[in-house]
Structures are given as structure tokens and as C-alpha cells.
mmCIF file of C-alpha atoms and ligand atoms in Angstrom:
data_model
loop_
_atom_site.group_PDB
_atom_site.id
_atom_site.type_symbol
_atom_site.label_atom_id
_atom_site.label_comp_id
_atom_site.label_asym_id
_atom_site.label_seq_id
_atom_site.Cartn_x
_atom_site.Cartn_y
_atom_site.Cartn_z
ATOM 1 C CA MET A 110 12.880 -2.280 -3.208
ATOM 2 C CA SER A 111 9.608 -3.328 -4.759
ATOM 3 C CA THR A 112 8.837 -4.493 -8.263
ATOM 4 C CA ILE A 113 7.116 -1.891 -10.447
ATOM 5 C CA LEU A 114 7.012 -3.927 -13.666
ATOM 6 C CA GLU A 115 6.981 -7.642 -14.228
ATOM 7 C CA VAL A 116 7.103 -9.173 -17.685
ATOM 8 C CA LYS A 117 6.212 -12.865 -17.740
ATOM 9 C CA ASN A 118 6.828 -15.189 -20.696
ATOM 10 C CA LEU A 119 6.268 -12.396 -23.185
ATOM 11 C CA VAL A 120 5.833 -13.430 -26.803
ATOM 12 C CA VAL A 121 5.590 -10.786 -29.538
ATOM 13 C CA GLU A 122 4.925 -11.510 -33.179
ATOM 14 C CA TYR A 123 4.891 -9.334 -36.245
ATOM 15 C CA GLY A 124 2.883 -11.448 -38.656
ATOM 16 C CA ALA A 125 4.864 -14.614 -39.171
ATOM 17 C CA ILE A 126 7.950 -13.221 -37.416
ATOM 18 C CA ARG A 127 8.356 -14.137 -33.749
ATOM 19 C CA ALA A 128 10.335 -11.135 -32.510
ATOM 20 C CA VAL A 129 10.192 -11.974 -28.779
ATOM 21 C CA LYS A 130 10.180 -15.639 -27.789
ATOM 22 C CA GLY A 131 8.991 -15.848 -24.198
ATOM 23 C CA ILE A 132 11.051 -13.509 -22.049
ATOM 24 C CA SER A 133 10.588 -12.756 -18.349
ATOM 25 C CA PHE A 134 12.116 -9.994 -16.266
ATOM 26 C CA LYS A 135 11.347 -7.615 -13.426
ATOM 27 C CA VAL A 136 12.050 -3.926 -13.028
ATOM 28 C CA GLU A 137 12.535 -2.633 -9.500
ATOM 29 C CA LYS A 138 10.870 0.611 -8.572
ATOM 30 C CA GLY A 139 13.286 3.542 -8.849
ATOM 31 C CA SER A 140 15.923 1.538 -10.717
ATOM 32 C CA VAL A 141 17.459 1.864 -14.164
ATOM 33 C CA MET A 142 16.928 -1.334 -16.141
ATOM 34 C CA ALA A 143 18.726 -1.793 -19.452
ATOM 35 C CA ILE A 144 17.905 -4.020 -22.388
ATOM 36 C CA LEU A 145 20.920 -4.576 -24.613
ATOM 37 C CA GLY A 146 21.453 -6.622 -27.742
ATOM 38 C CA ALA A 147 22.193 -6.514 -31.434
ATOM 39 C CA ASN A 148 19.941 -5.081 -34.118
ATOM 40 C CA GLY A 149 16.788 -7.106 -34.588
ATOM 41 C CA ALA A 150 17.081 -8.854 -31.199
ATOM 42 C CA GLY A 151 13.552 -7.831 -30.180
ATOM 43 C CA LYS A 152 14.378 -4.850 -27.947
ATOM 44 C CA SER A 153 11.973 -2.374 -29.524
ATOM 45 C CA ALA A 154 9.320 -5.063 -29.882
ATOM 46 C CA THR A 155 9.515 -5.601 -26.111
ATOM 47 C CA LEU A 156 9.246 -1.886 -25.330
ATOM 48 C CA ARG A 157 6.452 -1.301 -27.825
ATOM 49 C CA THR A 158 4.461 -4.122 -26.273
ATOM 50 C CA ILE A 159 4.911 -2.784 -22.748
ATOM 51 C CA SER A 160 3.634 0.638 -23.813
ATOM 52 C CA GLY A 161 0.693 -0.848 -25.694
ATOM 53 C CA ILE A 162 1.649 -0.027 -29.290
ATOM 54 C CA VAL A 163 1.838 -3.744 -30.046
ATOM 55 C CA ILE A 164 -0.482 -6.389 -28.567
ATOM 56 C CA PRO A 165 1.438 -9.366 -27.144
ATOM 57 C CA ARG A 166 0.886 -12.786 -28.655
ATOM 58 C CA ASP A 167 1.292 -14.383 -25.236
ATOM 59 C CA GLY A 168 2.471 -13.636 -21.717
ATOM 60 C CA GLU A 169 1.721 -11.068 -19.079
ATOM 61 C CA ILE A 170 2.831 -7.520 -18.368
ATOM 62 C CA VAL A 171 2.110 -6.484 -14.800
ATOM 63 C CA PHE A 172 2.593 -2.848 -13.838
ATOM 64 C CA GLU A 173 2.129 -1.916 -10.187
ATOM 65 C CA GLY A 174 0.278 -5.161 -9.614
ATOM 66 C CA ARG A 175 -2.134 -4.721 -12.531
ATOM 67 C CA ASN A 176 -2.069 -6.805 -15.699
ATOM 68 C CA ILE A 177 -1.791 -4.221 -18.474
ATOM 69 C CA SER A 178 -0.976 -6.561 -21.344
ATOM 70 C CA GLY A 179 -3.138 -5.828 -24.371
ATOM 71 C CA LYS A 180 -4.612 -2.658 -22.823
ATOM 72 C CA SER A 181 -4.858 0.481 -24.950
ATOM 73 C CA ILE A 182 -1.912 2.852 -25.315
ATOM 74 C CA TYR A 183 -3.928 5.559 -23.605
ATOM 75 C CA SER A 184 -4.839 3.407 -20.640
ATOM 76 C CA ILE A 185 -1.221 2.291 -20.224
ATOM 77 C CA ALA A 186 0.006 5.892 -20.455
ATOM 78 C CA LYS A 187 -2.514 6.915 -17.805
ATOM 79 C CA SER A 188 -1.230 4.198 -15.509
ATOM 80 C CA GLY A 189 2.152 5.972 -15.539
ATOM 81 C CA ILE A 190 4.232 4.526 -18.387
ATOM 82 C CA SER A 191 5.674 6.918 -20.940
ATOM 83 C CA GLN A 192 7.863 6.102 -23.922
ATOM 84 C CA SER A 193 10.414 8.094 -25.861
ATOM 85 C CA PRO A 194 10.391 6.065 -29.084
ATOM 86 C CA GLU A 195 13.220 4.935 -31.323
ATOM 87 C CA GLY A 196 13.810 7.572 -33.984
ATOM 88 C CA ARG A 197 12.349 10.278 -31.692
ATOM 89 C CA GLN A 198 9.057 10.666 -33.592
ATOM 90 C CA ILE A 199 8.718 14.325 -32.786
ATOM 91 C CA LEU A 200 5.949 16.250 -34.514
ATOM 92 C CA SER A 201 8.037 18.249 -36.940
ATOM 93 C CA GLY A 202 5.347 20.766 -37.942
ATOM 94 C CA LEU A 203 4.692 21.783 -34.332
ATOM 95 C CA THR A 204 6.818 24.020 -32.159
ATOM 96 C CA VAL A 205 8.903 22.738 -29.262
ATOM 97 C CA GLU A 206 6.273 23.940 -26.804
ATOM 98 C CA GLU A 207 3.434 22.332 -28.770
ATOM 99 C CA ASN A 208 5.319 19.028 -28.827
ATOM 100 C CA LEU A 209 5.636 19.208 -25.048
ATOM 101 C CA LYS A 210 1.932 19.919 -24.743
ATOM 102 C CA VAL A 211 1.169 16.752 -26.705
ATOM 103 C CA GLY A 212 3.079 14.857 -24.010
ATOM 104 C CA THR A 213 0.610 15.969 -21.341
ATOM 105 C CA TYR A 214 -2.342 14.214 -22.944
ATOM 106 C CA SER A 215 -2.323 11.389 -20.440
ATOM 107 C CA LEU A 216 -1.758 13.709 -17.488
ATOM 108 C CA VAL A 217 -5.240 13.270 -16.130
ATOM 109 C CA LYS A 218 -5.396 14.662 -12.626
ATOM 110 C CA LYS A 219 -7.691 12.063 -11.149
ATOM 111 C CA TYR A 220 -5.374 9.270 -12.226
ATOM 112 C CA ARG A 221 -2.309 10.877 -10.721
ATOM 113 C CA ASP A 222 -1.043 10.422 -7.216
ATOM 114 C CA ALA A 223 -1.758 13.250 -4.861
ATOM 115 C CA GLY A 224 0.979 15.825 -5.222
ATOM 116 C CA ALA A 225 1.835 14.895 -8.822
ATOM 117 C CA LYS A 226 3.325 17.678 -10.859
ATOM 118 C CA THR A 227 1.202 19.848 -13.131
ATOM 119 C CA ALA A 228 1.915 20.383 -16.828
ATOM 120 C CA SER A 229 3.553 23.742 -16.197
ATOM 121 C CA GLU A 230 5.729 22.322 -13.416
ATOM 122 C CA ASN A 231 6.814 19.535 -15.752
ATOM 123 C CA GLN A 232 7.592 22.092 -18.429
ATOM 124 C CA GLU A 233 9.812 24.000 -16.001
ATOM 125 C CA TYR A 234 11.468 20.719 -15.025
ATOM 126 C CA VAL A 235 12.383 19.787 -18.607
ATOM 127 C CA TYR A 236 13.421 23.344 -19.498
ATOM 128 C CA ALA A 237 15.747 23.368 -16.487
ATOM 129 C CA MET A 238 17.256 20.075 -17.656
ATOM 130 C CA PHE A 239 17.496 21.124 -21.316
ATOM 131 C CA PRO A 240 17.820 24.953 -21.379
ATOM 132 C CA VAL A 241 18.248 24.896 -25.171
ATOM 133 C CA LEU A 242 14.644 23.736 -25.491
ATOM 134 C CA LYS A 243 13.478 26.762 -23.539
ATOM 135 C CA GLU A 244 15.476 29.036 -25.844
ATOM 136 C CA ARG A 245 13.868 27.349 -28.840
ATOM 137 C CA ARG A 246 10.382 26.871 -27.444
ATOM 138 C CA LYS A 247 8.698 28.845 -30.262
ATOM 139 C CA GLN A 248 10.741 27.173 -33.008
ATOM 140 C CA GLN A 249 9.341 24.454 -35.220
ATOM 141 C CA ALA A 250 10.662 21.095 -34.085
ATOM 142 C CA ASN A 251 12.078 20.228 -37.512
ATOM 143 C CA THR A 252 14.552 23.112 -37.197
ATOM 144 C CA LEU A 253 16.210 21.453 -34.180
ATOM 145 C CA SER A 254 19.433 19.459 -34.408
ATOM 146 C CA GLY A 255 19.319 15.691 -33.895
ATOM 147 C CA GLY A 256 20.485 16.047 -30.296
ATOM 148 C CA GLU A 257 17.889 18.712 -29.543
ATOM 149 C CA GLN A 258 15.180 16.552 -31.105
ATOM 150 C CA GLN A 259 16.231 13.713 -28.806
ATOM 151 C CA MET A 260 16.056 16.043 -25.819
ATOM 152 C CA LEU A 261 12.581 17.034 -26.973
ATOM 153 C CA ALA A 262 11.476 13.408 -27.314
ATOM 154 C CA ILE A 263 12.641 12.654 -23.762
ATOM 155 C CA SER A 264 11.082 15.861 -22.454
ATOM 156 C CA ARG A 265 7.772 15.127 -24.158
ATOM 157 C CA ALA A 266 7.730 11.719 -22.471
ATOM 158 C CA LEU A 267 8.378 13.382 -19.103
ATOM 159 C CA MET A 268 5.459 15.790 -19.492
ATOM 160 C CA SER A 269 2.990 13.218 -18.196
ATOM 161 C CA SER A 270 4.845 12.723 -14.876
ATOM 162 C CA PRO A 271 5.543 9.069 -15.669
ATOM 163 C CA LYS A 272 6.319 6.572 -12.946
ATOM 164 C CA MET A 273 8.325 4.627 -15.504
ATOM 165 C CA LEU A 274 10.107 6.252 -18.436
ATOM 166 C CA ILE A 275 10.909 4.019 -21.412
ATOM 167 C CA LEU A 276 13.768 5.139 -23.655
ATOM 168 C CA ASP A 277 14.376 3.391 -26.975
ATOM 169 C CA GLU A 278 17.896 4.138 -28.238
ATOM 170 C CA PRO A 279 18.198 7.708 -26.961
ATOM 171 C CA SER A 280 21.804 8.046 -28.165
ATOM 172 C CA LEU A 281 21.227 6.757 -31.701
ATOM 173 C CA GLY A 282 23.065 8.813 -34.326
ATOM 174 C CA LEU A 283 24.249 11.514 -31.931
ATOM 175 C CA ALA A 284 27.743 12.972 -31.505
ATOM 176 C CA PRO A 285 29.690 11.740 -28.426
ATOM 177 C CA ILE A 286 29.448 15.049 -26.564
ATOM 178 C CA ILE A 287 25.648 15.110 -26.994
ATOM 179 C CA VAL A 288 25.443 11.460 -25.962
ATOM 180 C CA LYS A 289 27.313 12.330 -22.774
ATOM 181 C CA ASN A 290 24.804 15.061 -21.980
ATOM 182 C CA ILE A 291 21.829 12.791 -22.688
ATOM 183 C CA PHE A 292 23.216 10.101 -20.349
ATOM 184 C CA LYS A 293 23.861 12.713 -17.657
ATOM 185 C CA CYS A 294 20.232 13.799 -17.910
ATOM 186 C CA ILE A 295 18.992 10.197 -17.755
ATOM 187 C CA LYS A 296 20.912 9.878 -14.487
ATOM 188 C CA GLU A 297 19.244 13.039 -13.216
ATOM 189 C CA ILE A 298 15.787 11.766 -14.152
ATOM 190 C CA SER A 299 16.545 8.553 -12.298
ATOM 191 C CA ALA A 300 17.864 10.437 -9.265
ATOM 192 C CA ALA A 301 14.575 12.351 -9.165
ATOM 193 C CA GLY A 302 12.822 9.024 -8.560
ATOM 194 C CA THR A 303 11.545 7.987 -11.991
ATOM 195 C CA THR A 304 12.026 4.318 -12.878
ATOM 196 C CA ILE A 305 13.813 3.940 -16.210
ATOM 197 C CA LEU A 306 13.708 1.153 -18.772
ATOM 198 C CA ILE A 307 16.287 1.849 -21.466
ATOM 199 C CA VAL A 308 17.260 0.125 -24.704
ATOM 200 C CA GLU A 309 20.655 1.089 -26.076
ATOM 201 C CA GLN A 310 23.342 0.090 -28.560
ATOM 202 C CA ASN A 311 25.819 1.989 -26.442
ATOM 203 C CA ALA A 312 26.309 -0.879 -23.990
ATOM 204 C CA LEU A 313 29.174 0.457 -21.897
ATOM 205 C CA GLN A 314 27.697 3.879 -21.209
ATOM 206 C CA THR A 315 24.356 2.281 -20.462
ATOM 207 C CA LEU A 316 25.801 -0.247 -18.008
ATOM 208 C CA LYS A 317 27.467 2.643 -16.189
ATOM 209 C CA ILE A 318 24.096 4.232 -15.396
ATOM 210 C CA ALA A 319 22.032 1.029 -15.087
ATOM 211 C CA ASP A 320 21.347 -1.103 -12.022
ATOM 212 C CA TYR A 321 20.423 -4.273 -13.877
ATOM 213 C CA ALA A 322 20.543 -5.395 -17.493
ATOM 214 C CA ILE A 323 19.305 -8.120 -19.771
ATOM 215 C CA VAL A 324 20.817 -8.947 -23.124
ATOM 216 C CA LEU A 325 18.478 -10.126 -25.855
ATOM 217 C CA GLU A 326 19.598 -12.410 -28.620
ATOM 218 C CA LEU A 327 17.108 -13.366 -31.329
ATOM 219 C CA GLY A 328 14.160 -12.756 -29.036
ATOM 220 C CA ARG A 329 15.525 -14.545 -25.982
ATOM 221 C CA ILE A 330 17.443 -13.434 -22.912
ATOM 222 C CA SER A 331 21.032 -14.636 -23.309
ATOM 223 C CA ILE A 332 22.704 -12.862 -20.386
ATOM 224 C CA GLU A 333 21.362 -10.977 -17.396
ATOM 225 C CA GLY A 334 22.673 -9.560 -14.189
ATOM 226 C CA LYS A 335 23.663 -6.530 -12.190
ATOM 227 C CA ALA A 336 25.107 -3.830 -14.431
ATOM 228 C CA GLU A 337 28.246 -3.558 -12.296
ATOM 229 C CA ASP A 338 28.927 -7.262 -12.872
ATOM 230 C CA LEU A 339 28.080 -7.253 -16.572
ATOM 231 C CA ILE A 340 30.629 -4.515 -17.261
ATOM 232 C CA HIS A 341 33.251 -7.173 -16.441
ATOM 233 C CA ASP A 342 31.458 -10.110 -18.101
ATOM 234 C CA GLN A 343 33.714 -11.586 -20.761
ATOM 235 C CA ARG A 344 30.776 -12.630 -22.989
ATOM 236 C CA LEU A 345 29.501 -9.057 -23.036
ATOM 237 C CA ILE A 346 32.951 -7.590 -23.508
ATOM 238 C CA ASP A 347 33.509 -9.863 -26.515
ATOM 239 C CA ALA A 348 30.119 -9.171 -28.076
ATOM 240 C CA TYR A 349 29.376 -5.540 -27.248
ATOM 241 C CA LEU A 350 32.001 -3.736 -25.246
ATOM 242 C CA GLY A 351 35.055 -4.654 -27.302
ATOM 243 C CA ASN A 352 38.138 -2.709 -26.270
ATOM 244 C CA LYS A 353 36.167 0.480 -25.672
ATOM 245 C CA LYS A 354 36.689 -0.040 -21.953
HETATM 246 N N1 ADP B 567 6.767 -3.647 -38.045
HETATM 247 C C1 ADP B 567 7.391 -4.812 -38.220
HETATM 248 N N2 ADP B 567 6.919 -5.729 -39.097
HETATM 249 C C2 ADP B 567 7.551 -6.930 -39.279
HETATM 250 N N3 ADP B 567 8.661 -7.296 -38.616
HETATM 251 C C3 ADP B 567 9.168 -6.422 -37.742
HETATM 252 C C4 ADP B 567 8.576 -5.129 -37.504
HETATM 253 N N4 ADP B 567 9.313 -4.484 -36.571
HETATM 254 C C5 ADP B 567 10.321 -5.312 -36.246
HETATM 255 N N5 ADP B 567 10.243 -6.474 -36.947
HETATM 256 C C6 ADP B 567 11.149 -7.645 -36.832
HETATM 257 O O1 ADP B 567 11.112 -8.104 -35.493
HETATM 258 C C7 ADP B 567 12.406 -8.454 -35.039
HETATM 259 C C8 ADP B 567 12.748 -7.626 -33.806
HETATM 260 O O2 ADP B 567 12.790 -6.243 -34.162
HETATM 261 P P1 ADP B 567 13.054 -5.074 -33.112
HETATM 262 O O3 ADP B 567 12.340 -5.365 -31.869
HETATM 263 O O4 ADP B 567 12.727 -3.806 -33.801
HETATM 264 O O5 ADP B 567 14.630 -5.213 -32.901
HETATM 265 P P2 ADP B 567 15.637 -4.287 -32.089
HETATM 266 O O6 ADP B 567 16.244 -5.176 -31.046
HETATM 267 O O7 ADP B 567 16.662 -3.858 -33.096
HETATM 268 O O8 ADP B 567 14.885 -3.143 -31.524
HETATM 269 C C9 ADP B 567 13.336 -8.242 -36.220
HETATM 270 O O9 ADP B 567 13.479 -9.467 -36.873
HETATM 271 C C10 ADP B 567 12.594 -7.247 -37.084
HETATM 272 O O10 ADP B 567 12.941 -7.401 -38.428
HETATM 273 MG MG1 MG B 568 15.005 -1.118 -31.893
#
């Protein structure tokens, strides 16, 4: 396996608040990497910095051998990173199909690998994964249920044929049966070859689909390791997994 993303000594600040205090980790190409941790640990700050929404205070973010830290959101998206943000952020006044179209904005042919999927192929791909979105393609996005909106947010992120898909709390606020479906689809996306970087509160379910995980605590990595080992790690069980096993 080769490294697709390397984060080195990343520091992120929001004004006077140091949200991320010098973290380093690697994501292997084709793997599922999880970032776990309590509220306010710096998980979203890390993701938002990787995708260019926030400029890092210090450190390096290397994607496919290129330092992308501090580059524009558009340039980072074009390099093959796509984020489904916390809280979904769908465009409520647009239809399902229009929301998907927005996701293709960084799908610039000349920047894609030869043989990359077209927008219509991607649309078929996400409709096959989430048939309910196809049924509702002409509906305004604000008429969708929470689960459907989450499916739309993930689908929109997939519309640009990303090499790495970033998911920030995809199961937040959803009923268990919907969560199960979302995790099943994340597994499918991974099986199709897309690298996944996921932040989740739902630690157990996430460790079951992840290859590797880091746990953030107040902006620092407190625990890291293979997901299959962390499922049995007493520190994690005490802090996040409880007796849900
Ligand atoms: N836009 C912001 N302005 C100021 N502080 C922020 C902002 N977003 C997050 N923070 C602070 O940064 C820290 C990390 O937040 P965040 O990365 O969102 O945590 P989480 O792990 O829950 O995703 C927290 O202390 C939070 O209050
Ligand atoms: Mg967050």
C-alpha cells in the first residue's frame, strides 16, 4: 500500500483557540481511516483544514506527494479530495439533481486520470447506491428526511470522482436503521476503491469499517492503531465504546 495523504505536525487555530495542536498521521491509499474523539477535540478542524476551508497555522498536508496545505478549496478539490461536511450543508432551495450537479464543479476533465467517470456516470453510480434519491431527483432538497439529506451530501461529494472522500459525522442525528444503511454504503464506496477519511461519534460502527484510527483529545492524538485492535482497547472501550459491544 502507498500513502495518499500525509499530515505532518498540523496546527489549526480559530482566533485565539488552538483547536489542533500538532498532529501527524498518514492515510494509506484505498483504506478507511477514522478520526474519533469527543466533541470539540479538533476533528472537524482537521478535516476542514485538509479540504482547504481553513488555512493551517503550521504543519504540512501532503496529498499524492504534493504539499496542498493552504491551497484554495477549489485547487484541493481538483486534486481529488471531496468533503461531505458536518451538518450536511445541502442547498435546500435546489432540487436533488441540482445539488448533485453542484458536486461536479471540480470535475475538470483535464485534471482527472484517464478513464475517470463522467458526471452522468457518477450520477448513475449514486442513484444506484441510493435509489430514493433517484425517486426524488426533482424534489427540493429541503423536503427530504434527515437520512435522505445525508445520502445527498455523500452523493454530492462523490460527483467529482474523488480519490479521497472525507466524511464528517455522516451518522449524526439519524435513526439506527438509517445509520446502518449509511455505513453499508460507506463500505461499498471503499470497496469501489475510494480512500475514505471519516470522523464519527459512533466509534464502534466506525471501527468495524475502518482499517486504522486515531483518537483526538483536546487537539492531540491520544490513541492510534489498527481498527481491529482498537475495538478491543480498554481505554477506548472505557471512553467511547462503553458496553455497546
Ligand atoms: N468557527 C470557529 N470559531 C472558533 N472556535 C471554533 C470554531 N470551530 C470550532 N471551534 C473550536 O475549536 C475546537 C475544535 O472544534 P471542532 O474541530 O469543531 O471539534 P470536533 O472534534 O467536535 O469536530 C473547539 O474548542 C471548538 O469550540
Ligand atoms: Mg465536528
